[in-house]
Amino acid sequence: SYVLTQPPSVSVAPGKTARITCGGNNIGSKSVHWYQQKPGQAPVLVIYYDSDRPSGIPERFSGSNSGNTATLTISRVEAGDEADYYCQVWDSSSDHSVVFGGGTKLTVL
Amino acid sequence: QVQLQESGPGLVKPSETLSLTCTVSGGSVSSGSYYWSWIRQPPGKGLEWIGYIYYSGSTNYNPSLKSRVTISVDTSKNQFSLKLSSVTAADTAVYYCARGTGWGAAAGTVFDYWGQGTLVTVSS
């Protein structure tokens, strides 16, 4: 089955740029979606199809995907961005299944 | 604004069947543009997709759960449901229902609306 690997934690100071990676075998050939989840809340879609933003998501959130790594970038980080972030793909190979990464806890220092 | 709401027992005994229903408002499960998924999250852990259903009744399940999962849809009530059989403590989780959009090979697998989630505990 397809595996997505995320760092367990990322820390960043307010106003700086946070980059959260999502590794997978040839992930650049897949479409990657990203979700933000704050404690006690349901996940929220923040990036879809690698780099598109749903309405209402700040332009500070952006995404890229190439080779074996997809990246969620959050510019000018704010305290309110502190959350867990999950990447997700559709594995159309053997399993035909949705796959989530293990999640990354973003801490704003 | 689309809203999804999970409902069902919060406590299930080991070896029994977990049953949950998701009621959709502000949208229709009969829309051919969307798929309807169940996703779960064990306490303190990550997200796991369980499966989805299309309004026609077509389904796709996570291979790791396929033998125990049934997802059904009731278009007259604008609801879809989850049944997970032979549960163990490992099935204790917050269960979310979600609307899936997207196109191409990944149709139905971009989750743009989620329910608030419901905690189901498996314990005797």
Tab-separated table of C-alpha atoms in Angstrom:
chain	number	residue	atom	x	y	z
A	1	SER	CA	0.000	0.000	0.000
A	2	TYR	CA	1.052	3.577	-0.617
A	3	VAL	CA	2.696	5.402	2.301
A	4	LEU	CA	2.842	9.149	2.967
A	5	THR	CA	5.509	10.351	5.398
A	6	GLN	CA	5.244	13.627	7.312
A	7	PRO	CA	7.522	15.018	10.040
A	8	PRO	CA	5.770	14.695	13.419
A	9	SER	CA	6.391	18.322	14.292
A	10	VAL	CA	7.456	21.655	12.838
A	11	SER	CA	8.102	24.812	14.855
A	12	VAL	CA	8.180	28.361	13.538
A	13	ALA	CA	8.233	31.873	14.952
A	14	PRO	CA	5.365	34.237	14.216
A	15	GLY	CA	5.788	36.115	10.965
A	16	LYS	CA	8.142	33.499	9.531
A	17	THR	CA	7.511	30.831	6.906
A	18	ALA	CA	6.575	27.249	7.778
A	19	ARG	CA	7.128	24.387	5.375
A	20	ILE	CA	5.512	21.021	6.009
A	21	THR	CA	6.615	18.157	3.803
A	22	CYS	CA	4.814	15.025	2.681
A	23	GLY	CA	6.957	12.295	1.204
A	24	GLY	CA	5.831	9.453	-1.017
A	25	ASN	CA	7.129	7.346	-3.868
A	26	ASN	CA	6.763	9.492	-7.010
A	27	ILE	CA	4.168	11.620	-5.235
A	28	GLY	CA	4.656	14.224	-7.940
A	29	SER	CA	2.557	12.033	-10.215
A	30	LYS	CA	-0.382	12.214	-7.805
A	31	SER	CA	-2.666	15.027	-6.682
A	32	VAL	CA	-2.071	16.065	-3.084
A	33	HIS	CA	-4.573	17.673	-0.746
A	34	TRP	CA	-3.879	19.260	2.632
A	35	TYR	CA	-6.072	19.601	5.743
A	36	GLN	CA	-5.726	21.699	8.882
A	37	GLN	CA	-7.114	20.307	12.120
A	38	LYS	CA	-7.315	22.300	15.339
A	39	PRO	CA	-7.902	20.545	18.692
A	40	GLY	CA	-11.428	19.226	19.092
A	41	GLN	CA	-12.435	20.259	15.575
A	42	ALA	CA	-12.983	18.531	12.267
A	43	PRO	CA	-10.309	18.890	9.585
A	44	VAL	CA	-10.555	21.771	7.133
A	45	LEU	CA	-9.372	21.592	3.531
A	46	VAL	CA	-6.672	24.226	2.967
A	47	ILE	CA	-5.047	23.105	-0.321
A	48	TYR	CA	-6.348	20.789	-3.024
A	49	TYR	CA	-4.874	19.456	-6.250
A	50	ASP	CA	-1.371	20.332	-5.065
A	51	SER	CA	-1.727	24.116	-5.039
A	52	ASP	CA	-5.334	25.308	-5.270
A	53	ARG	CA	-6.926	27.139	-2.345
A	54	PRO	CA	-10.587	26.789	-1.381
A	55	SER	CA	-12.472	30.021	-0.956
A	56	GLY	CA	-11.892	31.538	2.458
A	57	ILE	CA	-8.379	30.131	2.869
A	58	PRO	CA	-5.771	32.918	3.134
A	59	GLU	CA	-3.263	33.404	0.346
A	60	ARG	CA	-0.570	32.744	2.956
A	61	PHE	CA	-1.271	29.044	2.385
A	62	SER	CA	0.309	27.543	-0.722
A	63	GLY	CA	1.340	24.122	-1.956
A	64	SER	CA	3.733	22.458	-4.351
A	65	ASN	CA	4.400	18.907	-5.465
A	66	SER	CA	7.304	17.404	-7.366
A	67	GLY	CA	9.342	14.236	-7.407
A	68	ASN	CA	8.981	12.419	-4.107
A	69	THR	CA	7.908	15.383	-1.964
A	70	ALA	CA	4.869	17.617	-1.655
A	71	THR	CA	5.116	20.742	0.466
A	72	LEU	CA	2.595	22.912	2.268
A	73	THR	CA	3.972	26.419	2.806
A	74	ILE	CA	2.479	28.868	5.261
A	75	SER	CA	3.844	32.394	4.952
A	76	ARG	CA	3.741	35.043	7.645
A	77	VAL	CA	2.703	32.476	10.207
A	78	GLU	CA	0.182	33.554	12.834
A	79	ALA	CA	-0.642	32.078	16.230
A	80	GLY	CA	-3.955	30.893	14.819
A	81	ASP	CA	-2.154	28.630	12.342
A	82	GLU	CA	-1.056	26.330	15.148
A	83	ALA	CA	-2.697	23.002	14.323
A	84	ASP	CA	-2.163	19.519	12.945
A	85	TYR	CA	-1.747	19.323	9.178
A	86	TYR	CA	-2.439	16.215	7.092
A	87	CYS	CA	-1.575	15.492	3.487
A	88	GLN	CA	-3.765	13.109	1.470
A	89	VAL	CA	-3.758	11.414	-1.917
A	90	TRP	CA	-5.826	8.959	-3.892
A	91	ASP	CA	-3.838	5.778	-4.476
A	92	SER	CA	-4.982	4.518	-7.828
A	93	SER	CA	-2.426	1.738	-7.986
A	94	SER	CA	-3.156	-1.582	-6.358
A	95	ASP	CA	-5.390	-0.524	-3.467
A	96	HIS	CA	-7.622	2.155	-5.016
A	97	SER	CA	-7.851	3.898	-1.680
A	98	VAL	CA	-7.565	7.269	0.028
A	99	VAL	CA	-4.297	7.600	1.928
A	100	PHE	CA	-3.526	10.159	4.632
A	101	GLY	CA	-0.125	11.113	5.949
A	102	GLY	CA	0.512	10.681	9.648
A	103	GLY	CA	0.115	14.376	10.344
A	104	THR	CA	2.420	17.216	11.400
A	105	LYS	CA	1.936	19.306	14.504
A	106	LEU	CA	2.739	22.943	13.691
A	107	THR	CA	3.836	24.884	16.749
A	108	VAL	CA	4.025	28.677	16.636
A	109	LEU	CA	6.749	29.730	19.041
B	1	GLN	CA	-24.060	26.004	3.190
B	2	VAL	CA	-23.706	22.240	3.295
B	3	GLN	CA	-23.800	20.679	6.747
B	4	LEU	CA	-23.215	17.088	7.795
B	5	GLN	CA	-24.191	15.611	11.141
B	6	GLU	CA	-23.206	12.205	12.487
B	7	SER	CA	-25.494	10.296	14.834
B	8	GLY	CA	-25.460	6.932	16.564
B	9	PRO	CA	-24.466	5.124	19.750
B	10	GLY	CA	-21.381	6.388	21.542
B	11	LEU	CA	-20.664	3.018	23.128
B	12	VAL	CA	-20.496	-0.347	21.382
B	13	LYS	CA	-19.588	-3.717	22.886
B	14	PRO	CA	-16.708	-5.783	21.485
B	15	SER	CA	-17.705	-8.171	18.675
B	16	GLU	CA	-20.877	-6.181	17.956
B	17	THR	CA	-21.660	-3.926	14.999
B	18	LEU	CA	-21.040	-0.189	15.034
B	19	SER	CA	-23.779	1.759	13.226
B	20	LEU	CA	-23.681	5.457	12.392
B	21	THR	CA	-25.775	7.735	10.207
B	22	CYS	CA	-24.820	11.012	8.551
B	23	THR	CA	-27.593	13.481	7.792
B	24	VAL	CA	-26.855	16.011	5.062
B	25	SER	CA	-28.494	19.445	4.949
B	26	GLY	CA	-28.024	22.294	2.506
B	27	GLY	CA	-27.177	19.798	-0.217
B	28	SER	CA	-28.313	16.483	-1.656
B	29	VAL	CA	-26.731	13.055	-1.450
B	30	SER	CA	-28.389	12.474	-4.831
B	31	SER	CA	-26.091	14.996	-6.503
B	32	GLY	CA	-23.983	13.277	-9.098
B	33	SER	CA	-21.116	15.643	-8.373
B	34	TYR	CA	-20.161	14.218	-4.993
B	35	TYR	CA	-19.214	11.094	-3.131
B	36	TRP	CA	-19.968	10.576	0.560
B	37	SER	CA	-17.253	9.248	2.851
B	38	TRP	CA	-16.631	7.998	6.346
B	39	ILE	CA	-13.282	8.828	7.967
B	40	ARG	CA	-12.143	7.996	11.486
B	41	GLN	CA	-9.500	9.181	13.932
B	42	PRO	CA	-8.443	7.165	16.990
B	43	PRO	CA	-7.775	9.336	20.051
B	44	GLY	CA	-4.467	11.154	19.647
B	45	LYS	CA	-3.797	9.590	16.252
B	46	GLY	CA	-4.149	10.396	12.566
B	47	LEU	CA	-6.942	10.151	10.016
B	48	GLU	CA	-8.042	6.902	8.366
B	49	TRP	CA	-10.419	6.752	5.418
B	50	ILE	CA	-13.053	4.041	5.773
B	51	GLY	CA	-14.853	4.256	2.451
B	52	TYR	CA	-17.276	6.164	0.257
B	53	ILE	CA	-20.579	5.773	-1.496
B	54	TYR	CA	-22.024	7.403	-4.593
B	55	TYR	CA	-25.719	8.242	-4.847
B	56	SER	CA	-26.184	5.298	-7.194
B	57	GLY	CA	-25.076	2.962	-4.419
B	58	SER	CA	-21.618	2.319	-5.818
B	59	THR	CA	-19.067	1.941	-3.027
B	60	ASN	CA	-15.317	1.794	-2.450
B	61	TYR	CA	-13.783	0.685	0.832
B	62	ASN	CA	-10.380	0.855	2.478
B	63	PRO	CA	-8.844	-2.580	1.796
B	64	SER	CA	-7.790	-2.880	5.440
B	65	LEU	CA	-11.427	-2.632	6.597
B	66	LYS	CA	-13.285	-3.962	3.571
B	67	SER	CA	-14.308	-7.277	5.104
B	68	ARG	CA	-16.113	-5.529	7.977
B	69	VAL	CA	-17.541	-2.367	6.378
B	70	THR	CA	-20.848	-1.591	4.721
B	71	ILE	CA	-21.809	1.923	3.610
B	72	SER	CA	-25.316	2.584	2.346
B	73	VAL	CA	-27.295	5.613	1.180
B	74	ASP	CA	-30.920	6.629	1.694
B	75	THR	CA	-31.716	9.353	-0.819
B	76	SER	CA	-35.260	9.791	0.515
B	77	LYS	CA	-33.878	10.844	3.894
B	78	ASN	CA	-30.768	12.565	2.494
B	79	GLN	CA	-28.617	10.312	4.659
B	80	PHE	CA	-25.835	7.810	4.333
B	81	SER	CA	-24.790	5.227	6.886
B	82	LEU	CA	-21.869	3.169	8.129
B	83	LYS	CA	-21.862	-0.319	9.574
B	84	LEU	CA	-18.640	-1.783	10.949
B	85	SER	CA	-18.906	-5.345	12.201
B	86	SER	CA	-16.953	-7.361	14.766
B	87	VAL	CA	-15.554	-4.289	16.469
B	88	THR	CA	-12.662	-4.322	18.926
B	89	ALA	CA	-11.050	-1.684	21.103
B	90	ALA	CA	-8.924	-0.724	18.089
B	91	ASP	CA	-12.076	0.649	16.454
B	92	THR	CA	-12.490	3.264	19.188
B	93	ALA	CA	-12.278	6.587	17.373
B	94	VAL	CA	-13.954	9.817	16.388
B	95	TYR	CA	-15.937	9.008	13.258
B	96	TYR	CA	-16.442	11.745	10.675
B	97	CYS	CA	-18.668	11.844	7.654
B	98	ALA	CA	-17.495	14.024	4.788
B	99	ARG	CA	-18.444	15.161	1.308
B	100	GLY	CA	-15.957	14.281	-1.375
B	101	THR	CA	-15.480	16.270	-4.537
B	102	GLY	CA	-12.790	16.289	-7.214
B	103	TRP	CA	-12.414	15.063	-10.749
B	104	GLY	CA	-10.571	12.529	-12.803
B	105	ALA	CA	-9.070	9.507	-11.126
B	106	ALA	CA	-9.405	11.184	-7.723
B	107	ALA	CA	-13.110	11.959	-8.104
B	108	GLY	CA	-14.845	12.106	-4.762
B	109	THR	CA	-11.675	12.109	-2.716
B	110	VAL	CA	-11.183	15.805	-1.928
B	111	PHE	CA	-13.059	16.315	1.326
B	112	ASP	CA	-14.497	19.820	1.336
B	113	TYR	CA	-17.195	19.499	3.983
B	114	TRP	CA	-16.985	17.478	7.195
B	115	GLY	CA	-19.310	16.685	10.052
B	116	GLN	CA	-18.255	17.623	13.568
B	117	GLY	CA	-17.423	14.004	14.358
B	118	THR	CA	-18.779	11.579	16.920
B	119	LEU	CA	-16.744	9.561	19.393
B	120	VAL	CA	-17.471	5.860	19.420
B	121	THR	CA	-15.953	3.827	22.217
B	122	VAL	CA	-15.728	0.045	22.024
B	123	SER	CA	-15.895	-1.388	25.508
B	124	SER	CA	-17.811	-3.966	27.479
